[in-house]
Coordinates of C-alpha atoms in Angstrom, one line a residue:
M1 CA -24.6 4.8 -3.5
I2 CA -22.0 7.0 -5.6
R3 CA -21.6 10.6 -4.4
L4 CA -20.2 13.3 -6.2
D5 CA -21.8 16.3 -4.8
D6 CA -18.9 17.4 -2.0
T7 CA -17.8 20.9 -4.4
S8 CA -18.9 24.4 -3.5
R9 CA -18.7 25.2 -7.4
P10 CA -21.4 24.1 -10.1
P11 CA -20.1 21.0 -11.6
S12 CA -19.4 22.6 -14.9
Q13 CA -17.0 24.9 -13.2
T14 CA -15.2 22.2 -11.2
R15 CA -12.3 20.8 -12.9
V16 CA -11.2 17.4 -12.1
V17 CA -8.5 15.5 -12.8
V18 CA -8.9 11.5 -12.6
A19 CA -6.0 9.4 -12.4
M20 CA -6.9 6.4 -15.3
S21 CA -5.2 3.5 -15.3
G22 CA -6.8 2.1 -17.9
G23 CA -8.8 -0.4 -15.2
V24 CA -12.6 -0.7 -14.9
D25 CA -12.4 0.9 -11.3
S26 CA -11.1 4.4 -12.9
S27 CA -12.7 4.1 -15.8
V28 CA -16.1 4.3 -13.8
V29 CA -14.7 7.4 -12.0
A30 CA -14.1 9.3 -15.2
A31 CA -17.0 8.3 -16.3
L32 CA -19.3 9.1 -13.6
Y33 CA -17.8 13.1 -13.4
A34 CA -18.2 13.3 -17.2
Q35 CA -21.9 12.2 -16.9
A36 CA -22.6 14.6 -14.3
G37 CA -21.2 17.8 -16.0
Y38 CA -18.0 18.1 -14.5
D39 CA -15.0 19.5 -16.4
V40 CA -13.2 16.0 -16.7
V41 CA -9.5 15.5 -17.5
G42 CA -8.1 12.0 -18.0
V43 CA -4.3 11.6 -16.6
T44 CA -2.5 8.3 -17.4
L45 CA 1.1 7.5 -16.0
Q46 CA 4.0 5.8 -17.9
L47 CA 6.0 4.5 -15.3
Y48 CA 8.4 2.8 -16.8
D49 CA 10.0 1.7 -20.7
H50 CA 6.7 1.5 -22.9
G51 CA 8.3 -0.8 -25.3
E52 CA 9.0 -3.1 -22.6
A53 CA 5.4 -2.5 -21.2
M54 CA 3.9 -3.7 -24.5
H55 CA 5.1 -7.1 -23.9
H56 CA 3.9 -7.5 -20.2
R57 CA 1.2 -10.0 -19.6
P58 CA -2.0 -9.7 -18.4
G59 CA -2.4 -9.3 -15.4
A60 CA 0.3 -6.3 -14.7
C61 CA -0.9 -3.1 -14.3
C62 CA 0.3 0.4 -15.7
A63 CA 1.6 -1.5 -19.4
G64 CA 1.0 -0.1 -22.3
Q65 CA -2.3 -2.0 -23.0
D66 CA -3.4 -0.1 -20.0
I67 CA -2.3 3.4 -21.3
Y68 CA -4.3 2.5 -24.6
D69 CA -7.7 1.6 -22.9
A70 CA -7.1 4.5 -20.8
R71 CA -6.9 6.3 -23.9
T72 CA -9.9 4.5 -25.9
V73 CA -12.2 5.3 -22.5
A74 CA -11.5 8.7 -22.8
E75 CA -12.4 9.2 -26.4
K76 CA -15.4 7.4 -25.6
L77 CA -16.3 9.7 -22.7
G78 CA -15.4 12.7 -25.1
I79 CA -12.6 14.2 -22.4
P80 CA -9.0 15.1 -22.9
H81 CA -6.5 12.7 -22.1
Y82 CA -2.7 13.3 -21.5
V83 CA 0.1 10.3 -20.8
L84 CA 2.5 11.8 -18.1
D85 CA 6.2 10.0 -18.4
Y86 CA 7.2 9.7 -14.7
E87 CA 9.7 7.2 -15.4
S88 CA 12.8 8.4 -13.5
R89 CA 10.8 9.5 -10.6
F90 CA 9.3 6.3 -10.2
R91 CA 12.6 4.4 -10.7
H92 CA 13.9 6.8 -7.9
A93 CA 11.1 6.7 -5.5
V94 CA 9.4 2.9 -5.7
I95 CA 11.5 0.6 -7.7
E96 CA 15.1 2.0 -6.1
R97 CA 13.2 1.4 -2.5
F98 CA 12.0 -1.4 -3.4
A99 CA 15.4 -3.0 -3.9
D100 CA 17.0 -1.1 -0.9
A101 CA 14.4 -3.0 1.1
Y102 CA 14.7 -6.6 -0.1
A103 CA 18.8 -6.0 0.1
A104 CA 17.9 -4.8 3.7
G105 CA 16.2 -8.1 4.7
E106 CA 12.8 -6.4 4.4
T107 CA 9.7 -7.2 2.5
P108 CA 8.1 -3.6 1.4
I109 CA 5.4 -2.5 -0.1
P110 CA 5.4 -0.8 -3.4
C111 CA 1.9 0.1 -3.7
V112 CA 2.3 2.5 -1.1
D113 CA 5.8 4.1 -2.2
C114 CA 3.5 4.5 -5.7
N115 CA 0.8 6.2 -3.5
R116 CA 2.9 8.2 -1.2
T117 CA 5.1 9.8 -3.7
V118 CA 4.6 9.6 -7.5
K119 CA 0.7 9.7 -7.2
F120 CA -0.1 11.6 -4.6
R121 CA 2.3 14.0 -4.5
D122 CA 4.2 14.2 -8.3
L123 CA 0.5 13.8 -10.1
L124 CA -1.2 15.7 -7.3
E125 CA 1.2 19.3 -8.0
T126 CA 0.4 18.1 -12.1
A127 CA -3.5 18.3 -11.4
R128 CA -2.9 21.5 -9.6
D129 CA -1.0 23.1 -12.5
L130 CA -3.7 22.0 -15.0
G131 CA -6.1 24.0 -12.2
A132 CA -8.0 21.3 -11.0
D133 CA -10.0 21.3 -7.8
I134 CA -10.4 18.1 -7.5
L135 CA -8.1 14.7 -8.2
A136 CA -9.9 11.5 -8.3
T137 CA -9.0 7.7 -8.8
G138 CA -10.6 4.8 -8.6
H139 CA -9.3 3.2 -5.1
Y140 CA -11.7 1.4 -2.9
V141 CA -11.9 4.2 -0.1
T142 CA -14.3 6.0 1.5
S143 CA -13.2 10.5 1.9
R144 CA -15.8 12.5 3.7
A145 CA -15.8 15.9 5.4
L146 CA -14.7 16.2 9.1
E147 CA -15.4 18.7 11.4
G148 CA -13.3 22.5 10.5
G149 CA -13.3 21.6 6.9
R150 CA -10.8 18.7 6.9
R151 CA -12.0 15.7 5.4
G152 CA -10.8 12.1 6.5
L153 CA -10.7 8.6 4.7
F154 CA -13.2 5.9 6.2
R155 CA -12.6 1.8 5.7
P156 CA -15.2 1.0 2.1
L157 CA -18.2 -0.2 2.1
D158 CA -17.1 -3.4 0.2
E159 CA -14.2 -4.9 2.8
S160 CA -13.4 -7.2 0.6
R161 CA -12.1 -4.1 -1.9
D162 CA -10.6 -2.3 1.1
Q163 CA -7.2 -0.4 -0.2
S164 CA -7.1 1.8 3.1
Y165 CA -4.2 0.2 4.2
F166 CA -1.9 1.4 0.8
L167 CA -3.5 4.9 1.2
Y168 CA -2.4 5.0 4.8
A169 CA 0.8 7.6 3.9
T170 CA -2.0 10.3 2.1
T171 CA -1.2 13.2 4.1
Q172 CA -3.8 15.9 5.1
G173 CA -3.0 18.3 3.0
Q174 CA -3.5 15.5 -0.3
I175 CA -6.7 14.2 1.3
D176 CA -8.5 17.3 1.4
M177 CA -8.1 17.7 -2.5
L178 CA -8.5 13.7 -3.6
R179 CA -11.9 12.2 -3.7
F180 CA -12.5 8.3 -4.4
P181 CA -16.2 8.1 -5.6
L182 CA -16.1 4.3 -5.6
G183 CA -15.7 3.6 -1.8
E184 CA -19.7 3.3 -0.7
T185 CA -20.3 1.0 -4.0
T186 CA -19.0 -2.9 -4.7
K187 CA -17.2 -4.1 -8.0
P188 CA -20.1 -6.2 -9.3
E189 CA -21.7 -2.8 -9.5
V190 CA -18.7 -0.8 -11.0
R191 CA -18.5 -3.3 -13.7
A192 CA -22.1 -2.9 -14.3
L193 CA -21.9 0.6 -14.2
A194 CA -18.9 0.1 -16.7
E195 CA -21.8 -2.1 -19.2
S196 CA -24.2 1.3 -19.2
F197 CA -21.2 3.7 -20.2
G198 CA -20.6 1.2 -22.7
L199 CA -16.7 1.5 -21.4
K200 CA -15.3 -1.5 -23.2
V201 CA -12.9 -2.6 -19.9
A202 CA -16.3 -3.0 -18.0
D203 CA -15.1 -7.3 -18.4
K204 CA -11.1 -6.4 -17.9
P205 CA -9.3 -8.5 -15.3
D206 CA -8.2 -6.6 -12.1
S207 CA -4.6 -6.1 -11.6
Q208 CA -2.5 -8.7 -9.7
D209 CA 1.2 -8.3 -10.2
I210 CA 3.5 -5.8 -8.8
C211 CA 3.1 -3.3 -11.9
F212 CA 7.0 -3.3 -12.9
V213 CA 7.5 -7.2 -12.4
P214 CA 6.2 -8.3 -15.3
N215 CA 6.6 -12.0 -14.9
G216 CA 5.9 -12.2 -11.1
H217 CA 9.7 -12.8 -10.7
Y218 CA 10.8 -9.7 -8.7
T219 CA 13.9 -11.2 -7.7
A220 CA 15.4 -10.7 -10.9
I221 CA 14.9 -7.1 -10.3
V222 CA 16.1 -6.9 -7.0
E223 CA 19.7 -8.7 -8.2
K224 CA 20.1 -6.9 -10.7
L225 CA 20.0 -3.6 -8.9
R226 CA 21.6 -5.0 -5.8
P227 CA 23.5 -8.2 -6.4
E228 CA 24.4 -8.6 -2.7
A229 CA 20.9 -9.6 -1.9
A230 CA 21.6 -12.4 -3.8
E231 CA 24.6 -13.4 -2.2
P232 CA 24.4 -16.9 -0.7
G233 CA 24.7 -17.4 3.1
E234 CA 23.2 -20.0 6.2
I235 CA 20.2 -21.0 7.1
V236 CA 20.0 -21.0 11.0
H237 CA 18.0 -22.7 14.0
L238 CA 16.8 -20.6 16.7
D239 CA 18.6 -22.3 18.8
G240 CA 21.5 -22.0 16.7
R241 CA 22.0 -25.0 14.7
V242 CA 23.1 -24.4 10.8
L243 CA 20.3 -26.2 8.9
G244 CA 21.0 -25.0 5.1
R245 CA 22.3 -22.4 2.6
H246 CA 19.9 -20.3 1.1
A247 CA 20.7 -18.4 -2.5
G248 CA 20.0 -14.7 -0.8
V249 CA 18.2 -12.6 1.6
M250 CA 15.9 -11.7 -0.7
R251 CA 14.0 -14.6 -1.5
Y252 CA 13.1 -14.5 2.5
T253 CA 10.4 -13.1 4.5
I254 CA 9.0 -13.3 8.0
G255 CA 6.5 -15.9 8.2
Q256 CA 6.9 -17.9 4.9
R257 CA 7.3 -21.6 5.1
K258 CA 7.2 -23.1 1.9
G259 CA 10.6 -22.5 -0.3
L260 CA 12.8 -22.6 2.6
G261 CA 15.6 -25.5 0.9
I262 CA 15.8 -27.5 3.8
A263 CA 14.9 -30.8 5.4
A264 CA 13.3 -30.9 9.0
S265 CA 11.2 -32.5 11.3
E266 CA 8.8 -30.3 12.2
P267 CA 7.4 -27.2 10.4
L268 CA 9.5 -24.4 10.4
Y269 CA 8.9 -20.4 9.3
V270 CA 11.6 -17.8 8.8
V271 CA 11.5 -15.9 12.1
G272 CA 14.5 -13.2 11.1
I273 CA 16.7 -12.2 8.5
D274 CA 20.0 -10.9 9.2
A275 CA 20.9 -9.2 5.8
A276 CA 24.3 -8.1 7.2
R277 CA 25.7 -11.6 7.8
R278 CA 23.2 -13.0 5.1
R279 CA 21.5 -15.0 8.2
V280 CA 18.1 -16.5 7.8
L281 CA 16.6 -17.4 11.1
V282 CA 14.1 -20.1 11.2
G283 CA 11.8 -21.6 14.1
P284 CA 8.8 -23.5 15.0
R285 CA 5.2 -21.4 14.3
S286 CA 5.2 -20.2 17.8
A287 CA 8.3 -18.1 17.3
L288 CA 6.0 -16.0 15.0
G289 CA 3.9 -14.0 17.5
V290 CA 5.0 -10.5 18.5
S291 CA 3.1 -8.1 20.8
A292 CA 5.2 -5.1 20.3
I293 CA 5.8 -2.7 16.8
R294 CA 8.2 0.0 16.5
V295 CA 7.2 2.0 13.3
D296 CA 9.0 4.3 11.4
E297 CA 8.1 7.2 9.2
V298 CA 4.9 7.8 10.5
N299 CA 2.0 9.6 8.8
W300 CA -0.8 10.3 11.4
L301 CA -4.1 11.5 10.2
G302 CA -5.7 12.0 13.5
D303 CA -7.5 14.9 15.2
E304 CA -4.9 15.2 18.2
P305 CA -1.1 15.5 17.5
L306 CA 1.2 12.4 17.6
E307 CA 2.9 13.0 20.3
A308 CA -0.4 13.3 22.8
A309 CA -1.8 10.3 21.6
A310 CA 1.2 8.6 22.0
A311 CA 1.9 9.9 25.8
A312 CA -2.3 8.8 26.3
E313 CA -1.7 5.5 24.9
R314 CA -4.4 6.1 22.5
E315 CA -6.1 2.5 21.7
I316 CA -6.3 1.8 18.0
H317 CA -7.1 -1.2 16.1
V318 CA -4.4 -1.9 13.4
K319 CA -3.1 -3.8 10.5
V320 CA 0.0 -5.3 9.7
R321 CA -0.7 -7.2 6.5
S322 CA -3.4 -6.1 4.1
A323 CA -5.7 -8.7 3.7
R324 CA -6.0 -9.1 7.6
A325 CA -8.8 -7.5 10.1
P326 CA -8.0 -4.7 12.3
T327 CA -6.8 -6.1 15.8
P328 CA -7.0 -3.8 18.9
G329 CA -3.7 -2.3 20.0
H330 CA -2.3 1.1 21.9
L331 CA 0.3 3.6 20.5
V332 CA 3.3 4.0 23.0
R333 CA 6.1 6.7 22.8
A334 CA 9.3 4.5 23.6
A335 CA 12.4 5.5 25.6
D336 CA 14.2 6.9 23.1
G337 CA 11.1 8.6 21.7
G338 CA 10.1 6.9 18.8
I339 CA 6.7 5.4 18.3
E340 CA 5.7 1.8 19.1
V341 CA 2.3 -0.3 18.8
H342 CA 1.4 -2.6 21.4
L343 CA -0.8 -5.2 20.8
H344 CA -3.6 -6.9 22.9
N345 CA -3.1 -10.4 21.1
A346 CA 0.0 -11.4 19.2
E347 CA 0.2 -11.1 15.6
E348 CA 1.8 -13.6 13.3
G349 CA 4.2 -12.6 10.3
V350 CA 5.3 -9.0 11.0
A351 CA 7.8 -8.5 8.7
P352 CA 10.0 -5.2 8.6
G353 CA 9.3 -3.3 5.5
Q354 CA 5.7 -3.5 6.0
A355 CA 3.0 -1.6 7.1
C356 CA 1.7 -1.2 10.6
V357 CA -1.8 0.5 9.6
F358 CA -3.5 2.6 12.0
Y359 CA -7.5 2.8 12.5
E360 CA -10.1 4.7 15.3
D361 CA -11.7 1.1 15.5
G362 CA -12.2 -2.8 14.2
G363 CA -15.3 -2.0 12.8
A364 CA -16.9 -1.4 8.8
G365 CA -16.6 2.0 7.9
A366 CA -13.7 2.9 10.2
R367 CA -11.6 6.1 10.0
L368 CA -7.8 5.7 9.1
L369 CA -5.8 7.3 11.6
G370 CA -2.3 7.0 9.3
G371 CA 0.4 4.2 10.0
G372 CA 4.1 3.8 9.8
V373 CA 7.1 1.6 8.5
I374 CA 7.8 -1.4 10.1
R375 CA 11.2 -1.0 10.8
R376 CA 12.0 -3.3 14.1
A377 CA 12.4 -7.0 13.9
P378 CA 10.9 -8.1 17.3
Q379 CA 11.6 -11.0 19.2
P380 CA 9.0 -13.5 19.5
F381 CA 6.1 -13.3 21.6
T382 CA 5.7 -14.4 25.0
A383 CA 2.3 -14.3 27.3
V384 CA 2.3 -11.9 29.7
T385 CA 0.0 -11.1 32.6
P386 CA -2.4 -8.4 31.6
E387 CA -0.4 -6.1 34.0
V388 CA 2.8 -6.4 31.9
T389 CA 3.7 -5.2 28.4
M390 CA 5.8 -7.4 26.5
M391 CA 8.6 -5.1 24.8
A392 CA 10.2 -6.1 21.1
R393 CA 13.7 -5.8 21.2
S394 CA 15.8 -6.2 18.3
A395 CA 16.3 -9.2 16.7

């Protein structure tokens, strides 16, 4: 069920800025608010060169076609629509960080950086300048009121569409102004709504690629911005054997098996990346599991302070990849003051640069408690007794 009834003023006196990407989800959000009588303004972000974007292939978001589609939907709904030029801030906050991460041997998540900065910091500020009471998007996550007047984010009804992993860095102040009406619905229902509103984007395919990587080959962008990431180096086995050469650490991520370019008698996986020495470390699958994760840039959304939660070793569930189910663990304050997550069961493919996202529990509709960036490459997991917790050290 889609709810829009969480404002204290009548709809006609409530201005809603809708971030319209040109896809079916945000288009339906705009239509729902417009139909309910809200004062709706559509905004689309131009994030890179529009001329180049016009040549992007289908499946890439934020392209010229998407801007055109968003404008067409706004005209259909009879609402004002603005295109904001955020190219320079997007390049600095997202594309440059993306290249930096690969050059450092990490695996970034540009959608998290985009949400954290361009969309829910810069766009939210613009929405306020436009007199907005609410900024609404088409993300699949649920927003609900909490005790004390704050709002919280929760995993959506349709777990196959869950986008809460990419929203962990949203701050409490941002959450209080944001609305996500599609959290309690499913994609087929959204497409049916688009049909009922007469929107031409009802059957538009979902975006699949990173929006600024039009051909799917991110290495071309990284090499252009950070050529050192394409410098060749050694592929080294855990036992110290040099098995071959690679054409740049940017081509590898923890857990990768295919495309290693080496011959071996057993399946081998990337278990570590040493960008400083241009080395890619490989080993058997058994070397992939880790039980402790160091996180940085933590955004905490729990009711108690982060320091108290870590000191009490609060039980949480975490995702280390967007498509995985939450797994149990607990917070720990490290000896140097940093935050670690200790897992009850080993997780594979835990890659620096990815997100470790916290949830209150592992069930459907679980509350999002924040998360952080995985910064330390952990050592392989070692089985331990229940009384002992493995500590991750630098690889």
